[in-house]
mmCIF file of C-alpha atoms in Angstrom:
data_model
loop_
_atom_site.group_PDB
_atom_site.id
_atom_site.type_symbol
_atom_site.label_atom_id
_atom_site.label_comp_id
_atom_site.label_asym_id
_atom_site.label_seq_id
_atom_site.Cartn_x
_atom_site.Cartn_y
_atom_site.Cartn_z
ATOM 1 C CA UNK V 1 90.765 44.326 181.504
ATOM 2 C CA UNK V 2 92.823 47.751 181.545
ATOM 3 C CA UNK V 3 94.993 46.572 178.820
ATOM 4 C CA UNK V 4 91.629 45.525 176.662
ATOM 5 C CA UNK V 5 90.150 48.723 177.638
ATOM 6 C CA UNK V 6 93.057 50.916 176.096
ATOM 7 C CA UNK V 7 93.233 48.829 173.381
ATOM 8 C CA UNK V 8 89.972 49.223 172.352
ATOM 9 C CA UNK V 9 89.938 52.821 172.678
ATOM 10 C CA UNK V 10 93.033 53.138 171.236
ATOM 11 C CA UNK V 11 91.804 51.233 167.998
ATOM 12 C CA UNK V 12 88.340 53.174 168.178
ATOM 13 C CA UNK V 13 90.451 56.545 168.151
ATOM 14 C CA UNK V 14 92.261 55.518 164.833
ATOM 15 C CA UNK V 15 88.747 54.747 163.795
ATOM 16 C CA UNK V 16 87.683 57.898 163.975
ATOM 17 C CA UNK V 17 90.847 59.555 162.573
ATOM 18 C CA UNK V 18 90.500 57.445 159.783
ATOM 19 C CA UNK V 19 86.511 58.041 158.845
ATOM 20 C CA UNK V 20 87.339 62.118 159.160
ATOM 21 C CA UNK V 21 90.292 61.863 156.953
ATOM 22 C CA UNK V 22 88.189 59.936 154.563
ATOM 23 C CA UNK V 23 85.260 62.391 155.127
ATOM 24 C CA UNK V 24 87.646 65.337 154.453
ATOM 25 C CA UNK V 25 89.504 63.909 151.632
ATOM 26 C CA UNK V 26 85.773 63.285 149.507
ATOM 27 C CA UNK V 27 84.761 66.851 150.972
ATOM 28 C CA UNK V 28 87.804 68.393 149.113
ATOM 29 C CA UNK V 29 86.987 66.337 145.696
ATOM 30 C CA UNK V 30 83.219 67.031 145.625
ATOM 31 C CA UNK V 31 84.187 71.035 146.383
ATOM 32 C CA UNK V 32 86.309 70.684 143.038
ATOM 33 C CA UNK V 33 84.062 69.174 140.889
ATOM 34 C CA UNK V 34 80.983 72.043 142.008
ATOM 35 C CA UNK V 35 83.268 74.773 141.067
ATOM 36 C CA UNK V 36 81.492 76.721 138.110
ATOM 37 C CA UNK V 37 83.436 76.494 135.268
ATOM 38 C CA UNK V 38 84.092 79.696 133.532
ATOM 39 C CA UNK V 39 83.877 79.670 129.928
ATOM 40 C CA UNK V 40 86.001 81.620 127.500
ATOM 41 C CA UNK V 41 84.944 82.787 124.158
ATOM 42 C CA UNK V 42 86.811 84.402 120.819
ATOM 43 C CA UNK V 43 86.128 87.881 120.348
ATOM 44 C CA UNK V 44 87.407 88.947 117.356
ATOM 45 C CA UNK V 45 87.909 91.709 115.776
ATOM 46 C CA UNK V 46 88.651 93.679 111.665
ATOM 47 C CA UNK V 47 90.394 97.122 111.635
ATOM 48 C CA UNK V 48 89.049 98.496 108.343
ATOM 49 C CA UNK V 49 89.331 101.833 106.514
ATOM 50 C CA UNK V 50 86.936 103.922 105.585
ATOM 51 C CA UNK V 51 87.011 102.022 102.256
ATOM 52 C CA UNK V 52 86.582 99.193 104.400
ATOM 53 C CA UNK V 53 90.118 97.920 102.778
ATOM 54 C CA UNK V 54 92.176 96.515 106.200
ATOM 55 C CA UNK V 55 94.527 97.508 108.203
ATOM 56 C CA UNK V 56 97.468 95.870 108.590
ATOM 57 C CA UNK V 57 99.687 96.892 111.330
ATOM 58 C CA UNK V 58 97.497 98.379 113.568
ATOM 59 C CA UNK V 59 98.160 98.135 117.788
ATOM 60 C CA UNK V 60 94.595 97.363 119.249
ATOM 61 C CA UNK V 61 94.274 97.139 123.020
ATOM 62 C CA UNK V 62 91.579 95.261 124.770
ATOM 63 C CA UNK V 63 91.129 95.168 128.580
ATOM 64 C CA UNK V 64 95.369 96.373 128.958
ATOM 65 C CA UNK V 65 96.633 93.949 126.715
ATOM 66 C CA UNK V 66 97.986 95.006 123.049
ATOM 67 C CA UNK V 67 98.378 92.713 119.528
ATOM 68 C CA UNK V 68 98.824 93.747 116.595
ATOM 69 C CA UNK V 69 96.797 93.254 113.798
ATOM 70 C CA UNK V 70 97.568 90.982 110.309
ATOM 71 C CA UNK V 71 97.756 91.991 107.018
ATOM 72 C CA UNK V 72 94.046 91.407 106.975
ATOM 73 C CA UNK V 73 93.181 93.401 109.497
ATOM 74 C CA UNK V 74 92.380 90.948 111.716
ATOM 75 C CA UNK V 75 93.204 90.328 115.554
ATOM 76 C CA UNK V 76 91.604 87.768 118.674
ATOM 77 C CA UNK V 77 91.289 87.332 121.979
ATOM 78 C CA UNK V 78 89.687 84.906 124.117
ATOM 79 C CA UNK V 79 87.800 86.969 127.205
ATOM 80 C CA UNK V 80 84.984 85.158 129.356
ATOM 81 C CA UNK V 81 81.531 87.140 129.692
ATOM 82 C CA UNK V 82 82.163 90.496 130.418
ATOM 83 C CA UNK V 83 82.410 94.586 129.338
ATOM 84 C CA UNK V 84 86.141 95.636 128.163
ATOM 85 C CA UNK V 85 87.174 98.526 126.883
ATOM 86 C CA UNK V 86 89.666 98.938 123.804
ATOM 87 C CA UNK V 87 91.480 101.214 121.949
ATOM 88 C CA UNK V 88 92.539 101.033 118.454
ATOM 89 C CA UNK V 89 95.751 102.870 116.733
ATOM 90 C CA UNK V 90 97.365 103.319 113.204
ATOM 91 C CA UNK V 91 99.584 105.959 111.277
ATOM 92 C CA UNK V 92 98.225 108.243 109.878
ATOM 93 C CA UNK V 93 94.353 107.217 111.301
ATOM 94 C CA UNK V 94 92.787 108.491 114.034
ATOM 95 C CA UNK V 95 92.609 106.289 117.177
ATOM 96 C CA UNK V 96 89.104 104.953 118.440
ATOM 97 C CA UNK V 97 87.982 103.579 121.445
ATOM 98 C CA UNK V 98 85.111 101.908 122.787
ATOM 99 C CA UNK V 99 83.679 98.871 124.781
ATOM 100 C CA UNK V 100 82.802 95.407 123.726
ATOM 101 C CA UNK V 101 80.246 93.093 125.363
ATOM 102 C CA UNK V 102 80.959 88.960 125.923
ATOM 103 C CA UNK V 103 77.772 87.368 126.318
ATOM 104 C CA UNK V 104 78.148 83.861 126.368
ATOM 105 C CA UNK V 105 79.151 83.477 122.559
ATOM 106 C CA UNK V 106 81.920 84.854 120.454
ATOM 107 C CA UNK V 107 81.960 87.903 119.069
ATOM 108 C CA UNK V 108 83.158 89.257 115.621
ATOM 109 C CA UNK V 109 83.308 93.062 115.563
ATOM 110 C CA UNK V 110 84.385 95.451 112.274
ATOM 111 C CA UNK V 111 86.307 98.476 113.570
ATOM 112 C CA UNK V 112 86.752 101.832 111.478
ATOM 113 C CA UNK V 113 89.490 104.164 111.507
ATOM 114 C CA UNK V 114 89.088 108.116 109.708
ATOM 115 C CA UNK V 115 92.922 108.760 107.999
ATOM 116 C CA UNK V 116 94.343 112.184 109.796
ATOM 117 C CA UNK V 117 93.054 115.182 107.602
ATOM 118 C CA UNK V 118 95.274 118.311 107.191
ATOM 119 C CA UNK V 119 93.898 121.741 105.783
ATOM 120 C CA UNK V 120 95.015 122.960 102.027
ATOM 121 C CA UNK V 121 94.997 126.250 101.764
ATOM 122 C CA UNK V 122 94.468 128.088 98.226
ATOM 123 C CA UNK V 123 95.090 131.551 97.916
ATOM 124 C CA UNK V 124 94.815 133.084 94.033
ATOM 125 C CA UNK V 125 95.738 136.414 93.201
ATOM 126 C CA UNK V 126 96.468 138.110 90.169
ATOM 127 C CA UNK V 127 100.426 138.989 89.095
ATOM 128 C CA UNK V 128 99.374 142.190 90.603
ATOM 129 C CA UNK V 129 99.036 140.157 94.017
ATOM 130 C CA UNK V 130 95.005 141.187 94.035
ATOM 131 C CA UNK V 131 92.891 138.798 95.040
ATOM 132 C CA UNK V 132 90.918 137.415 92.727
ATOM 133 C CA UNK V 133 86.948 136.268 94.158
ATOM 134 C CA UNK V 134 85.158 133.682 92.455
ATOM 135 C CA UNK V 135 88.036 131.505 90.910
ATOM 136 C CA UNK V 136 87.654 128.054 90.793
ATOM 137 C CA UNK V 137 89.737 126.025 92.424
ATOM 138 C CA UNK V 138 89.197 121.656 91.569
ATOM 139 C CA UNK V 139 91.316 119.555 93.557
ATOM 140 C CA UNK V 140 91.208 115.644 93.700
ATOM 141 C CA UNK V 141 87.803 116.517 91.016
ATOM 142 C CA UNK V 142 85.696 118.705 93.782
ATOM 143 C CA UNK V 143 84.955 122.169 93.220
ATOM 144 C CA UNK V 144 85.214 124.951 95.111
ATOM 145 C CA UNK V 145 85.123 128.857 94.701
ATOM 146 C CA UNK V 146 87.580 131.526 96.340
ATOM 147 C CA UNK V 147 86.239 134.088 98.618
ATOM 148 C CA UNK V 148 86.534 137.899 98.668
ATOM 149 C CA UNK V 149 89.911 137.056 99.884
ATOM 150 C CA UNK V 150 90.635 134.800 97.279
ATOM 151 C CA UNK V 151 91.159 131.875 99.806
ATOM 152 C CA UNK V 152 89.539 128.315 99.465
ATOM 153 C CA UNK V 153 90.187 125.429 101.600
ATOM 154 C CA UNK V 154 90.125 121.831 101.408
ATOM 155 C CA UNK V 155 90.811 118.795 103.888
ATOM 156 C CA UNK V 156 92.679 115.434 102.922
ATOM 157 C CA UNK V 157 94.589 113.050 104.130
ATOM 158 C CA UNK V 158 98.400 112.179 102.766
ATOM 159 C CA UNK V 159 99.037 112.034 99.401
ATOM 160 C CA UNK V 160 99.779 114.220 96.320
ATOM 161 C CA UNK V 161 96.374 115.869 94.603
ATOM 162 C CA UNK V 162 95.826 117.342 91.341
ATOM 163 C CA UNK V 163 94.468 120.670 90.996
ATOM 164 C CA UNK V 164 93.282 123.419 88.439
ATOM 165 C CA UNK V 165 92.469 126.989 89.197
ATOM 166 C CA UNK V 166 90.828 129.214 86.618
ATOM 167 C CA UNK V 167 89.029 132.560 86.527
ATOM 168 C CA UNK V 168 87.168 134.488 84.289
ATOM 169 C CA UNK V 169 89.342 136.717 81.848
ATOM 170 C CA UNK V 170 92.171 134.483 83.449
ATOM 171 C CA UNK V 171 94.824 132.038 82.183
ATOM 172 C CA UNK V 172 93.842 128.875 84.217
ATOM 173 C CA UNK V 173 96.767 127.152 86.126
ATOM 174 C CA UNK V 174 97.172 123.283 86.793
ATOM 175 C CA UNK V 175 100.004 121.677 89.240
ATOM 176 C CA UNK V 176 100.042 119.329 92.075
ATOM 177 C CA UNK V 177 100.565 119.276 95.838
ATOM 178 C CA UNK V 178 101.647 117.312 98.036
ATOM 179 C CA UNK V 179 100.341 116.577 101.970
ATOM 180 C CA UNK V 180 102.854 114.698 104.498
ATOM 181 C CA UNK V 181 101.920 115.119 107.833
ATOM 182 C CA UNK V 182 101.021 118.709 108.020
ATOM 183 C CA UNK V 183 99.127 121.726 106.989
ATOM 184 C CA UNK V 184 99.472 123.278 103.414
ATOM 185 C CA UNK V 185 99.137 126.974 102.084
ATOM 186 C CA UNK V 186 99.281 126.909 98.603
ATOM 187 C CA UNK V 187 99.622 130.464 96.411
ATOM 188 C CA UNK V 188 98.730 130.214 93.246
ATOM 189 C CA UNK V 189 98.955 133.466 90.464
ATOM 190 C CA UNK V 190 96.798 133.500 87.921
ATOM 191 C CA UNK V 191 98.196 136.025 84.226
ATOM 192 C CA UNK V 192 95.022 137.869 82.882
ATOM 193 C CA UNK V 193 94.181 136.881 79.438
ATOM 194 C CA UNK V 194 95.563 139.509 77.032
ATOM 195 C CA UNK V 195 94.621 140.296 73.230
ATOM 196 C CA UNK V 196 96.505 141.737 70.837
ATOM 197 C CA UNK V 197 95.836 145.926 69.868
ATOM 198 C CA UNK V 198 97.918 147.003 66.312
ATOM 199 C CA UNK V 199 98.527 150.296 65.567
ATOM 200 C CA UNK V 200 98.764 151.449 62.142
ATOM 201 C CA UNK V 201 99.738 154.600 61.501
ATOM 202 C CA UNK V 202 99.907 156.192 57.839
ATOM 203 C CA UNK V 203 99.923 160.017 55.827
ATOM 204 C CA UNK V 204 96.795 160.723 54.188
ATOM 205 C CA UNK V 205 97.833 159.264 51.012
ATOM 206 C CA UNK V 206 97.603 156.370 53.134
ATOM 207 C CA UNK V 207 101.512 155.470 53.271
ATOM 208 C CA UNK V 208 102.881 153.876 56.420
ATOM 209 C CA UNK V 209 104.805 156.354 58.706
ATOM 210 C CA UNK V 210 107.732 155.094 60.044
ATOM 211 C CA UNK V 211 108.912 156.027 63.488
ATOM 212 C CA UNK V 212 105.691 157.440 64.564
ATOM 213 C CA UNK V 213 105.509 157.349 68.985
ATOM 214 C CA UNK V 214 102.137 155.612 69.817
ATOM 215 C CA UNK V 215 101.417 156.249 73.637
ATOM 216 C CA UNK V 216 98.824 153.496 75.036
ATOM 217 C CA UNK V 217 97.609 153.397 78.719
ATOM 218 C CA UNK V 218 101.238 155.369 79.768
ATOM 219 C CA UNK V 219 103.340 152.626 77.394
ATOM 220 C CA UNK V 220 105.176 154.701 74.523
ATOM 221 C CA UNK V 221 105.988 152.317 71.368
ATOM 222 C CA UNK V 222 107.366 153.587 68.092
ATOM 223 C CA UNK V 223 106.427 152.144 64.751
ATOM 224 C CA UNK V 224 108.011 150.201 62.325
ATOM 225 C CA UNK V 225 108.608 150.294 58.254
ATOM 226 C CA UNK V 226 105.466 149.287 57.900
ATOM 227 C CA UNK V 227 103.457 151.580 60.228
ATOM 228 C CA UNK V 228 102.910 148.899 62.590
ATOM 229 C CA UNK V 229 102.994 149.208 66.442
ATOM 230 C CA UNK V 230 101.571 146.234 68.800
ATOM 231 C CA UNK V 231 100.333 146.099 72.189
ATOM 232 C CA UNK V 232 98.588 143.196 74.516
ATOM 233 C CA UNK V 233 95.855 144.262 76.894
ATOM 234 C CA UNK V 234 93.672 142.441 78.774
ATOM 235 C CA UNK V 235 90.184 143.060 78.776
ATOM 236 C CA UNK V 236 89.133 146.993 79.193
ATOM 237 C CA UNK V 237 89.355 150.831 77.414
ATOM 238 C CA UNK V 238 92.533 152.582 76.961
ATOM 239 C CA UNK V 239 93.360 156.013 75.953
#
């Protein structure tokens, strides 16, 4: 009867092992199929200009992690629901950053950059080094007028511009110039517009006088066979 006894209970014991093993075993696989599964979605996004022509070659970060955009512009992730933050980067643009928002679908987002703008600085004087107020100054076809100083300034981004500068009773002025990566003071010297005064000097029979001195505004000029002396003035009276 012992022997039966421990048999049986030995048997009964390997029973039970085996129904909690099995019970285990089927708790583990039900726990793994009742896990939520998390969802990821594209979020994509365009790095434009303010042309809204892409950018090519631009680092954008999103949530620590950096790509680079393609030559369209263009450059994806795949992030679950959620709030990251990025930060976008070119030369010669400024950087942005911001947050984006994953809300159960994908996301296509345009991004912006404003190129770097550097001051050009116009200062017009005349050959006298005064400085001339109220010249006008057209660069890149906007106009703007000096000051009492005879400063006007502009802001643009790399690249040579075109520019005229003119003035009443003035010779106007045209040239170029160029921005790379910095500020710019540009001088420009504008020649007064001058007209010419002839002298001629005869007797009272009315014959020319050769060698005769003419003195105009402190300028001594003698004339020639004909009775001729020349001057150019700009605008104003002279003694």
């Amino acid at each position: 009867m012992n022997k039966k006894f421990f048999l049986f209970r030995y048997l009964f014991l390997i029973f039970l092992l085996s129904t909690l093993i099995l019970i285990l075993l089927a708790g583990c696989s039900n726990n793994g199929t009742d896990l939520p599964k998390i969802s990821n979605y594209n979020v994509i996004f365009t790095v434009l200009d303010e042309s809204s022509q892409p950018i090519g070659g631009a680092e954008f970060t999103l949530d620590e992690t950096t790509e680079t955009t393609d030559s369209e512009g263009i450059v994806a992730y795949t992030k679950p629901d959620g709030t990251y933050n990025y930060t976008v980067s070119a030369d010669n643009y400024n950087s942005k950053s911001d947050t984006v928002t994953v809300d159960g679908n994908d996301i296509s987002q345009s991004v912006s950059l404003n190129m770097i703008e550097y001051d050009i600085t116009f200062t017009v004087t005349d050959t006298a080094d005064t400085s001339i107020e109220g010249a006008n100054v057209s660069l890149d076809g906007v106009n703007k007028t000096t000051d009492s100083s005879g400063i006007v300034t502009y802001t643009k981004p790399d690249g040579t511009y075109n520019y005229t500068v003119s003035a009443d009773n003035y010779d106007s002025k045209s040239d170029t110039v160029a921005v790379d990566g910095d500020n710019i003071s540009e001088s420009v010297s504008l020649n007064m517009i001058e007209y010419d005064i002839t002298f001629t000097v005869t007797d009272t029979a009315d014959t020319a006088i050769e060698g005769a001195s003419v003195s105009l505004d402190g300028v001594t000029k003698t004339t020639d066979s004909s009775g001729i002396v020349t001057y150019t003035k700009p605008d104003g009276t002279y003694n």
